[in-house]
mmCIF file of N, CA, C and O in Angstrom:
data_model
loop_
_atom_site.group_PDB
_atom_site.id
_atom_site.type_symbol
_atom_site.label_atom_id
_atom_site.label_comp_id
_atom_site.label_asym_id
_atom_site.label_seq_id
_atom_site.Cartn_x
_atom_site.Cartn_y
_atom_site.Cartn_z
ATOM 1 N N MET A 1 40.804 3.601 -17.258
ATOM 2 C CA MET A 1 41.403 2.321 -17.560
ATOM 3 C C MET A 1 42.210 1.859 -16.352
ATOM 4 O O MET A 1 42.869 2.633 -15.706
ATOM 5 N N THR A 2 42.178 0.575 -16.117
ATOM 6 C CA THR A 2 42.993 0.025 -15.039
ATOM 7 C C THR A 2 44.387 -0.254 -15.566
ATOM 8 O O THR A 2 44.672 -0.086 -16.734
ATOM 9 N N ARG A 3 45.238 -0.718 -14.689
ATOM 10 C CA ARG A 3 46.618 -1.009 -15.088
ATOM 11 C C ARG A 3 46.698 -2.133 -16.111
ATOM 12 O O ARG A 3 47.644 -2.247 -16.848
ATOM 13 N N HIS A 4 45.667 -2.972 -16.145
ATOM 14 C CA HIS A 4 45.677 -4.114 -17.055
ATOM 15 C C HIS A 4 44.960 -3.811 -18.365
ATOM 16 O O HIS A 4 44.754 -4.705 -19.166
ATOM 17 N N GLY A 5 44.541 -2.581 -18.570
ATOM 18 C CA GLY A 5 43.911 -2.203 -19.817
ATOM 19 C C GLY A 5 42.407 -2.363 -19.833
ATOM 20 O O GLY A 5 41.773 -2.022 -20.814
ATOM 21 N N GLY A 6 41.808 -2.863 -18.767
ATOM 22 C CA GLY A 6 40.365 -3.045 -18.729
ATOM 23 C C GLY A 6 39.672 -1.826 -18.148
ATOM 24 O O GLY A 6 40.305 -0.870 -17.733
ATOM 25 N N ARG A 7 38.351 -1.893 -18.117
ATOM 26 C CA ARG A 7 37.580 -0.792 -17.548
ATOM 27 C C ARG A 7 37.548 -0.934 -16.035
ATOM 28 O O ARG A 7 37.606 -2.033 -15.493
ATOM 29 N N ARG A 8 37.407 0.187 -15.348
ATOM 30 C CA ARG A 8 37.297 0.167 -13.892
ATOM 31 C C ARG A 8 35.925 -0.352 -13.487
ATOM 32 O O ARG A 8 34.916 -0.058 -14.127
ATOM 33 N N SER A 9 35.900 -1.107 -12.398
ATOM 34 C CA SER A 9 34.627 -1.591 -11.883
ATOM 35 C C SER A 9 33.938 -0.454 -11.121
ATOM 36 O O SER A 9 34.544 0.570 -10.811
ATOM 37 N N GLN A 10 32.682 -0.677 -10.792
ATOM 38 C CA GLN A 10 31.935 0.328 -10.033
ATOM 39 C C GLN A 10 32.578 0.546 -8.664
ATOM 40 O O GLN A 10 32.639 1.669 -8.179
ATOM 41 N N ALA A 11 33.062 -0.516 -8.042
ATOM 42 C CA ALA A 11 33.701 -0.393 -6.735
ATOM 43 C C ALA A 11 34.967 0.452 -6.814
ATOM 44 O O ALA A 11 35.240 1.266 -5.922
ATOM 45 N N GLU A 12 35.741 0.291 -7.880
ATOM 46 C CA GLU A 12 36.960 1.095 -8.050
ATOM 47 C C GLU A 12 36.606 2.565 -8.274
ATOM 48 O O GLU A 12 37.254 3.450 -7.711
ATOM 49 N N ARG A 13 35.578 2.823 -9.056
ATOM 50 C CA ARG A 13 35.153 4.207 -9.286
ATOM 51 C C ARG A 13 34.633 4.829 -7.997
ATOM 52 O O ARG A 13 34.905 5.992 -7.700
ATOM 53 N N ASP A 14 33.892 4.051 -7.216
ATOM 54 C CA ASP A 14 33.391 4.549 -5.936
ATOM 55 C C ASP A 14 34.539 4.850 -4.976
ATOM 56 O O ASP A 14 34.513 5.852 -4.263
ATOM 57 N N ALA A 15 35.541 3.981 -4.949
ATOM 58 C CA ALA A 15 36.693 4.196 -4.070
ATOM 59 C C ALA A 15 37.438 5.479 -4.444
ATOM 60 O O ALA A 15 37.850 6.250 -3.567
ATOM 61 N N VAL A 16 37.588 5.730 -5.726
ATOM 62 C CA VAL A 16 38.252 6.952 -6.181
ATOM 63 C C VAL A 16 37.429 8.174 -5.790
ATOM 64 O O VAL A 16 37.970 9.177 -5.316
ATOM 65 N N THR A 17 36.115 8.100 -5.951
ATOM 66 C CA THR A 17 35.240 9.218 -5.598
ATOM 67 C C THR A 17 35.317 9.523 -4.112
ATOM 68 O O THR A 17 35.421 10.689 -3.712
ATOM 69 N N VAL A 18 35.269 8.496 -3.283
ATOM 70 C CA VAL A 18 35.360 8.683 -1.843
ATOM 71 C C VAL A 18 36.712 9.281 -1.465
ATOM 72 O O VAL A 18 36.802 10.188 -0.633
ATOM 73 N N GLU A 19 37.765 8.809 -2.081
ATOM 74 C CA GLU A 19 39.103 9.309 -1.761
ATOM 75 C C GLU A 19 39.267 10.774 -2.175
ATOM 76 O O GLU A 19 39.880 11.555 -1.466
ATOM 77 N N ILE A 20 38.707 11.158 -3.306
ATOM 78 C CA ILE A 20 38.753 12.560 -3.730
ATOM 79 C C ILE A 20 37.984 13.430 -2.738
ATOM 80 O O ILE A 20 38.448 14.505 -2.337
ATOM 81 N N GLY A 21 36.821 12.971 -2.320
ATOM 82 C CA GLY A 21 36.040 13.712 -1.323
ATOM 83 C C GLY A 21 36.790 13.862 -0.020
ATOM 84 O O GLY A 21 36.811 14.949 0.590
ATOM 85 N N TYR A 22 37.419 12.786 0.441
ATOM 86 C CA TYR A 22 38.210 12.842 1.665
ATOM 87 C C TYR A 22 39.374 13.816 1.521
ATOM 88 O O TYR A 22 39.649 14.611 2.418
ATOM 89 N N ALA A 23 40.055 13.762 0.376
ATOM 90 C CA ALA A 23 41.195 14.656 0.149
ATOM 91 C C ALA A 23 40.756 16.110 0.198
ATOM 92 O O ALA A 23 41.421 16.946 0.848
ATOM 93 N N LEU A 24 39.660 16.439 -0.449
ATOM 94 C CA LEU A 24 39.191 17.824 -0.476
ATOM 95 C C LEU A 24 38.703 18.294 0.896
ATOM 96 O O LEU A 24 39.001 19.411 1.322
ATOM 97 N N CYS A 25 37.962 17.445 1.603
ATOM 98 C CA CYS A 25 37.447 17.835 2.923
ATOM 99 C C CYS A 25 38.563 17.984 3.947
ATOM 100 O O CYS A 25 38.585 18.953 4.721
ATOM 101 N N SER A 26 39.492 17.044 3.976
ATOM 102 C CA SER A 26 40.579 17.146 4.949
ATOM 103 C C SER A 26 41.497 18.314 4.620
ATOM 104 O O SER A 26 42.004 18.990 5.525
ATOM 105 N N ALA A 27 41.692 18.603 3.341
ATOM 106 C CA ALA A 27 42.518 19.748 2.950
ATOM 107 C C ALA A 27 41.829 21.056 3.316
ATOM 108 O O ALA A 27 42.481 21.997 3.800
ATOM 109 N N ALA A 28 40.522 21.140 3.117
ATOM 110 C CA ALA A 28 39.788 22.353 3.475
ATOM 111 C C ALA A 28 39.817 22.582 4.982
ATOM 112 O O ALA A 28 40.001 23.719 5.451
ATOM 113 N N PHE A 29 39.668 21.517 5.757
ATOM 114 C CA PHE A 29 39.720 21.647 7.214
ATOM 115 C C PHE A 29 41.103 22.112 7.680
ATOM 116 O O PHE A 29 41.213 23.035 8.491
ATOM 117 N N ALA A 30 42.149 21.487 7.156
ATOM 118 C CA ALA A 30 43.511 21.876 7.547
ATOM 119 C C ALA A 30 43.798 23.319 7.143
ATOM 120 O O ALA A 30 44.408 24.072 7.915
ATOM 121 N N ALA A 31 43.361 23.722 5.967
ATOM 122 C CA ALA A 31 43.579 25.098 5.512
ATOM 123 C C ALA A 31 42.821 26.095 6.392
ATOM 124 O O ALA A 31 43.350 27.161 6.722
ATOM 125 N N ALA A 32 41.608 25.743 6.786
ATOM 126 C CA ALA A 32 40.832 26.628 7.659
ATOM 127 C C ALA A 32 41.485 26.788 9.022
ATOM 128 O O ALA A 32 41.509 27.890 9.588
ATOM 129 N N VAL A 33 42.028 25.707 9.552
ATOM 130 C CA VAL A 33 42.706 25.773 10.848
ATOM 131 C C VAL A 33 43.937 26.671 10.759
ATOM 132 O O VAL A 33 44.169 27.527 11.623
ATOM 133 N N VAL A 34 44.728 26.494 9.709
ATOM 134 C CA VAL A 34 45.931 27.321 9.544
ATOM 135 C C VAL A 34 45.547 28.783 9.328
ATOM 136 O O VAL A 34 46.160 29.683 9.909
ATOM 137 N N LEU A 35 44.551 29.030 8.514
ATOM 138 C CA LEU A 35 44.105 30.401 8.284
ATOM 139 C C LEU A 35 43.640 31.039 9.591
ATOM 140 O O LEU A 35 43.995 32.185 9.896
ATOM 141 N N GLY A 36 42.871 30.304 10.371
ATOM 142 C CA GLY A 36 42.404 30.825 11.650
ATOM 143 C C GLY A 36 43.535 31.076 12.636
ATOM 144 O O GLY A 36 43.527 32.071 13.376
ATOM 145 N N ALA A 37 44.526 30.203 12.638
ATOM 146 C CA ALA A 37 45.638 30.360 13.566
ATOM 147 C C ALA A 37 46.532 31.541 13.192
ATOM 148 O O ALA A 37 47.011 32.264 14.063
ATOM 149 N N VAL A 38 46.759 31.724 11.904
ATOM 150 C CA VAL A 38 47.673 32.787 11.466
ATOM 151 C C VAL A 38 46.943 34.124 11.332
ATOM 152 O O VAL A 38 47.414 35.153 11.835
ATOM 153 N N ALA A 39 45.813 34.142 10.654
ATOM 154 C CA ALA A 39 45.110 35.397 10.397
ATOM 155 C C ALA A 39 44.072 35.725 11.462
ATOM 156 O O ALA A 39 43.562 36.841 11.490
ATOM 157 N N GLY A 40 43.763 34.788 12.327
ATOM 158 C CA GLY A 40 42.758 35.011 13.364
ATOM 159 C C GLY A 40 43.014 36.218 14.240
ATOM 160 O O GLY A 40 42.102 37.026 14.470
ATOM 161 N N PRO A 41 44.234 36.371 14.753
ATOM 162 C CA PRO A 41 44.490 37.554 15.587
ATOM 163 C C PRO A 41 44.243 38.877 14.853
ATOM 164 O O PRO A 41 43.769 39.844 15.448
ATOM 165 N N ALA A 42 44.530 38.920 13.561
ATOM 166 C CA ALA A 42 44.293 40.138 12.787
ATOM 167 C C ALA A 42 42.800 40.417 12.640
ATOM 168 O O ALA A 42 42.383 41.569 12.518
ATOM 169 N N LEU A 43 41.998 39.357 12.652
ATOM 170 C CA LEU A 43 40.554 39.530 12.519
ATOM 171 C C LEU A 43 39.886 39.830 13.867
ATOM 172 O O LEU A 43 38.852 40.500 13.914
ATOM 173 N N LEU A 44 40.465 39.340 14.948
ATOM 174 C CA LEU A 44 39.863 39.521 16.272
ATOM 175 C C LEU A 44 40.283 40.807 16.969
ATOM 176 O O LEU A 44 39.500 41.399 17.713
ATOM 177 N N PHE A 45 41.519 41.212 16.760
ATOM 178 C CA PHE A 45 42.059 42.359 17.479
ATOM 179 C C PHE A 45 42.383 43.494 16.520
ATOM 180 O O PHE A 45 42.619 43.289 15.336
ATOM 181 N N GLU A 46 42.408 44.678 17.051
ATOM 182 C CA GLU A 46 42.778 45.833 16.245
ATOM 183 C C GLU A 46 44.297 45.965 16.296
ATOM 184 O O GLU A 46 44.876 46.339 17.312
ATOM 185 N N LEU A 47 44.937 45.643 15.180
ATOM 186 C CA LEU A 47 46.391 45.659 15.088
ATOM 187 C C LEU A 47 46.825 46.779 14.149
ATOM 188 O O LEU A 47 46.033 47.265 13.344
ATOM 189 N N PRO A 48 48.100 47.175 14.227
ATOM 190 C CA PRO A 48 48.602 48.168 13.280
ATOM 191 C C PRO A 48 48.395 47.691 11.844
ATOM 192 O O PRO A 48 48.477 46.489 11.555
ATOM 193 N N GLY A 49 48.123 48.613 10.925
ATOM 194 C CA GLY A 49 47.762 48.307 9.548
ATOM 195 C C GLY A 49 48.693 47.350 8.832
ATOM 196 O O GLY A 49 48.263 46.374 8.228
ATOM 197 N N THR A 50 49.999 47.600 8.907
ATOM 198 C CA THR A 50 50.951 46.756 8.199
ATOM 199 C C THR A 50 50.980 45.349 8.783
ATOM 200 O O THR A 50 50.990 44.360 8.041
ATOM 201 N N PHE A 51 50.978 45.241 10.097
ATOM 202 C CA PHE A 51 51.022 43.941 10.754
ATOM 203 C C PHE A 51 49.774 43.127 10.435
ATOM 204 O O PHE A 51 49.836 41.926 10.175
ATOM 205 N N GLU A 52 48.631 43.811 10.423
ATOM 206 C CA GLU A 52 47.371 43.134 10.097
ATOM 207 C C GLU A 52 47.385 42.623 8.658
ATOM 208 O O GLU A 52 46.988 41.486 8.379
ATOM 209 N N THR A 53 47.869 43.436 7.737
ATOM 210 C CA THR A 53 47.946 43.039 6.332
ATOM 211 C C THR A 53 48.876 41.854 6.139
ATOM 212 O O THR A 53 48.561 40.913 5.407
ATOM 213 N N VAL A 54 50.032 41.876 6.813
ATOM 214 C CA VAL A 54 51.000 40.778 6.697
ATOM 215 C C VAL A 54 50.393 39.483 7.233
ATOM 216 O O VAL A 54 50.526 38.420 6.609
ATOM 217 N N LEU A 55 49.720 39.547 8.366
ATOM 218 C CA LEU A 55 49.097 38.338 8.927
ATOM 219 C C LEU A 55 48.020 37.779 7.999
ATOM 220 O O LEU A 55 47.952 36.564 7.785
ATOM 221 N N LEU A 56 47.194 38.638 7.456
ATOM 222 C CA LEU A 56 46.128 38.173 6.570
ATOM 223 C C LEU A 56 46.695 37.543 5.296
ATOM 224 O O LEU A 56 46.268 36.460 4.889
ATOM 225 N N ARG A 57 47.655 38.199 4.683
ATOM 226 C CA ARG A 57 48.234 37.657 3.440
ATOM 227 C C ARG A 57 49.022 36.377 3.689
ATOM 228 O O ARG A 57 48.950 35.442 2.897
ATOM 229 N N THR A 58 49.746 36.338 4.790
ATOM 230 C CA THR A 58 50.497 35.122 5.134
ATOM 231 C C THR A 58 49.545 33.966 5.401
ATOM 232 O O THR A 58 49.763 32.845 4.931
ATOM 233 N N GLY A 59 48.476 34.228 6.135
ATOM 234 C CA GLY A 59 47.490 33.187 6.419
ATOM 235 C C GLY A 59 46.825 32.661 5.161
ATOM 236 O O GLY A 59 46.667 31.446 4.989
ATOM 237 N N MET A 60 46.464 33.554 4.264
ATOM 238 C CA MET A 60 45.830 33.126 3.015
ATOM 239 C C MET A 60 46.803 32.333 2.140
ATOM 240 O O MET A 60 46.427 31.325 1.542
ATOM 241 N N THR A 61 48.046 32.773 2.098
ATOM 242 C CA THR A 61 49.046 32.059 1.297
ATOM 243 C C THR A 61 49.310 30.668 1.868
ATOM 244 O O THR A 61 49.320 29.680 1.128
ATOM 245 N N LEU A 62 49.524 30.594 3.177
ATOM 246 C CA LEU A 62 49.775 29.292 3.800
ATOM 247 C C LEU A 62 48.580 28.353 3.645
ATOM 248 O O LEU A 62 48.749 27.155 3.389
ATOM 249 N N ALA A 63 47.371 28.883 3.797
ATOM 250 C CA ALA A 63 46.172 28.058 3.663
ATOM 251 C C ALA A 63 46.046 27.515 2.239
ATOM 252 O O ALA A 63 45.716 26.338 2.044
ATOM 253 N N THR A 64 46.328 28.350 1.257
ATOM 254 C CA THR A 64 46.241 27.910 -0.134
ATOM 255 C C THR A 64 47.263 26.830 -0.451
ATOM 256 O O THR A 64 46.954 25.804 -1.068
ATOM 257 N N VAL A 65 48.494 27.050 -0.006
ATOM 258 C CA VAL A 65 49.562 26.067 -0.249
ATOM 259 C C VAL A 65 49.250 24.768 0.483
ATOM 260 O O VAL A 65 49.393 23.675 -0.082
ATOM 261 N N LEU A 66 48.816 24.862 1.727
ATOM 262 C CA LEU A 66 48.492 23.659 2.492
ATOM 263 C C LEU A 66 47.348 22.883 1.843
ATOM 264 O O LEU A 66 47.385 21.654 1.780
ATOM 265 N N PHE A 67 46.333 23.582 1.348
ATOM 266 C CA PHE A 67 45.220 22.913 0.679
ATOM 267 C C PHE A 67 45.713 22.096 -0.512
ATOM 268 O O PHE A 67 45.366 20.922 -0.670
ATOM 269 N N ALA A 68 46.548 22.703 -1.328
ATOM 270 C CA ALA A 68 47.055 22.009 -2.520
ATOM 271 C C ALA A 68 47.950 20.834 -2.138
ATOM 272 O O ALA A 68 47.811 19.729 -2.686
ATOM 273 N N VAL A 69 48.850 21.035 -1.189
ATOM 274 C CA VAL A 69 49.779 19.973 -0.794
ATOM 275 C C VAL A 69 49.026 18.809 -0.155
ATOM 276 O O VAL A 69 49.299 17.643 -0.464
ATOM 277 N N ARG A 70 48.074 19.103 0.713
ATOM 278 C CA ARG A 70 47.313 18.039 1.380
ATOM 279 C C ARG A 70 46.495 17.233 0.363
ATOM 280 O O ARG A 70 46.449 16.007 0.417
ATOM 281 N N THR A 71 45.848 17.919 -0.568
ATOM 282 C CA THR A 71 45.047 17.227 -1.572
ATOM 283 C C THR A 71 45.913 16.289 -2.412
ATOM 284 O O THR A 71 45.581 15.114 -2.598
ATOM 285 N N VAL A 72 47.029 16.797 -2.891
ATOM 286 C CA VAL A 72 47.925 15.975 -3.718
ATOM 287 C C VAL A 72 48.492 14.815 -2.911
ATOM 288 O O VAL A 72 48.554 13.679 -3.394
ATOM 289 N N ALA A 73 48.899 15.069 -1.669
ATOM 290 C CA ALA A 73 49.490 14.011 -0.843
ATOM 291 C C ALA A 73 48.508 12.867 -0.602
ATOM 292 O O ALA A 73 48.875 11.690 -0.687
ATOM 293 N N VAL A 74 47.268 13.190 -0.306
ATOM 294 C CA VAL A 74 46.265 12.141 -0.061
ATOM 295 C C VAL A 74 46.009 11.332 -1.331
ATOM 296 O O VAL A 74 45.949 10.102 -1.293
ATOM 297 N N LEU A 75 45.887 12.015 -2.462
ATOM 298 C CA LEU A 75 45.603 11.298 -3.707
ATOM 299 C C LEU A 75 46.786 10.463 -4.179
ATOM 300 O O LEU A 75 46.605 9.357 -4.697
ATOM 301 N N VAL A 76 47.994 10.939 -3.979
ATOM 302 C CA VAL A 76 49.178 10.155 -4.358
ATOM 303 C C VAL A 76 49.305 8.935 -3.456
ATOM 304 O O VAL A 76 49.596 7.833 -3.918
ATOM 305 N N ARG A 77 49.052 9.119 -2.163
ATOM 306 C CA ARG A 77 49.124 7.993 -1.229
ATOM 307 C C ARG A 77 48.082 6.935 -1.585
ATOM 308 O O ARG A 77 48.356 5.735 -1.534
ATOM 309 N N PHE A 78 46.888 7.370 -1.987
ATOM 310 C CA PHE A 78 45.843 6.426 -2.375
ATOM 311 C C PHE A 78 46.255 5.654 -3.626
ATOM 312 O O PHE A 78 46.053 4.446 -3.718
ATOM 313 N N ARG A 79 46.832 6.341 -4.572
ATOM 314 C CA ARG A 79 47.227 5.689 -5.823
ATOM 315 C C ARG A 79 48.306 4.639 -5.594
ATOM 316 O O ARG A 79 48.335 3.602 -6.249
ATOM 317 N N ARG A 80 49.215 4.916 -4.672
ATOM 318 C CA ARG A 80 50.326 3.994 -4.408
ATOM 319 C C ARG A 80 49.983 2.888 -3.418
ATOM 320 O O ARG A 80 50.764 1.976 -3.230
ATOM 321 N N ALA A 81 48.836 2.985 -2.774
ATOM 322 C CA ALA A 81 48.455 1.998 -1.763
ATOM 323 C C ALA A 81 48.306 0.626 -2.412
ATOM 324 O O ALA A 81 47.726 0.482 -3.485
ATOM 325 N N ALA A 82 48.824 -0.357 -1.737
ATOM 326 C CA ALA A 82 48.720 -1.727 -2.249
ATOM 327 C C ALA A 82 47.303 -2.236 -2.006
ATOM 328 O O ALA A 82 46.842 -2.295 -0.878
ATOM 329 N N GLN A 83 46.642 -2.560 -3.068
ATOM 330 C CA GLN A 83 45.290 -3.096 -2.976
ATOM 331 C C GLN A 83 45.366 -4.617 -2.903
ATOM 332 O O GLN A 83 46.238 -5.228 -3.508
ATOM 333 N N PRO A 84 44.459 -5.240 -2.158
ATOM 334 C CA PRO A 84 44.456 -6.701 -2.107
ATOM 335 C C PRO A 84 44.271 -7.288 -3.500
ATOM 336 O O PRO A 84 43.579 -6.725 -4.348
ATOM 337 N N SER A 85 44.902 -8.429 -3.742
ATOM 338 C CA SER A 85 44.817 -9.039 -5.057
ATOM 339 C C SER A 85 43.441 -9.641 -5.320
ATOM 340 O O SER A 85 43.025 -9.763 -6.457
ATOM 341 N N GLN A 86 42.734 -10.018 -4.247
ATOM 342 C CA GLN A 86 41.398 -10.573 -4.415
ATOM 343 C C GLN A 86 40.432 -9.748 -3.564
ATOM 344 O O GLN A 86 40.725 -9.427 -2.419
ATOM 345 N N PRO A 87 39.276 -9.412 -4.106
ATOM 346 C CA PRO A 87 38.309 -8.630 -3.337
ATOM 347 C C PRO A 87 37.920 -9.342 -2.051
ATOM 348 O O PRO A 87 37.706 -10.552 -2.034
ATOM 349 N N GLY A 88 37.859 -8.582 -0.972
ATOM 350 C CA GLY A 88 37.448 -9.154 0.299
ATOM 351 C C GLY A 88 38.571 -9.798 1.086
ATOM 352 O O GLY A 88 38.378 -10.248 2.195
ATOM 353 N N ARG A 89 39.757 -9.834 0.541
ATOM 354 C CA ARG A 89 40.879 -10.452 1.251
ATOM 355 C C ARG A 89 41.921 -9.378 1.549
ATOM 356 O O ARG A 89 42.090 -8.440 0.815
ATOM 357 N N THR A 90 42.609 -9.583 2.641
ATOM 358 C CA THR A 90 43.669 -8.647 3.006
ATOM 359 C C THR A 90 45.019 -9.358 2.906
ATOM 360 O O THR A 90 45.084 -10.577 2.803
ATOM 361 N N ASN A 91 46.057 -8.558 2.968
ATOM 362 C CA ASN A 91 47.397 -9.149 2.963
ATOM 363 C C ASN A 91 47.644 -9.874 4.284
ATOM 364 O O ASN A 91 47.124 -9.460 5.319
ATOM 365 N N PRO A 92 48.442 -10.919 4.307
ATOM 366 C CA PRO A 92 48.694 -11.654 5.557
ATOM 367 C C PRO A 92 49.385 -10.809 6.615
ATOM 368 O O PRO A 92 49.279 -11.085 7.791
ATOM 369 N N ASP A 93 50.088 -9.755 6.196
ATOM 370 C CA ASP A 93 50.815 -8.934 7.148
ATOM 371 C C ASP A 93 49.933 -7.914 7.866
ATOM 372 O O ASP A 93 50.384 -7.263 8.784
ATOM 373 N N SER A 94 48.687 -7.770 7.441
ATOM 374 C CA SER A 94 47.842 -6.733 8.038
ATOM 375 C C SER A 94 47.205 -7.188 9.330
ATOM 376 O O SER A 94 47.088 -8.300 9.668
#
């Protein structure tokens, strides 16, 4: 349902689908980069057991948290974005 109680148009549903895809892909990329940066040395080099375990667990934890935060942030920003009042028109300030 839209804010006015009507059904969403196909364009609105498509925009939501694209935004969800973008949120998931960008979150997965950011999480992979963080995981590689933090846990990468433990995977590439032979480190002492405890240090290797700490790096791997820290990397996995940070990647998981970053994935969730990035996904939520993108979707909240999309929801709050001011949409033009008429299709095909932009705000005068843009």
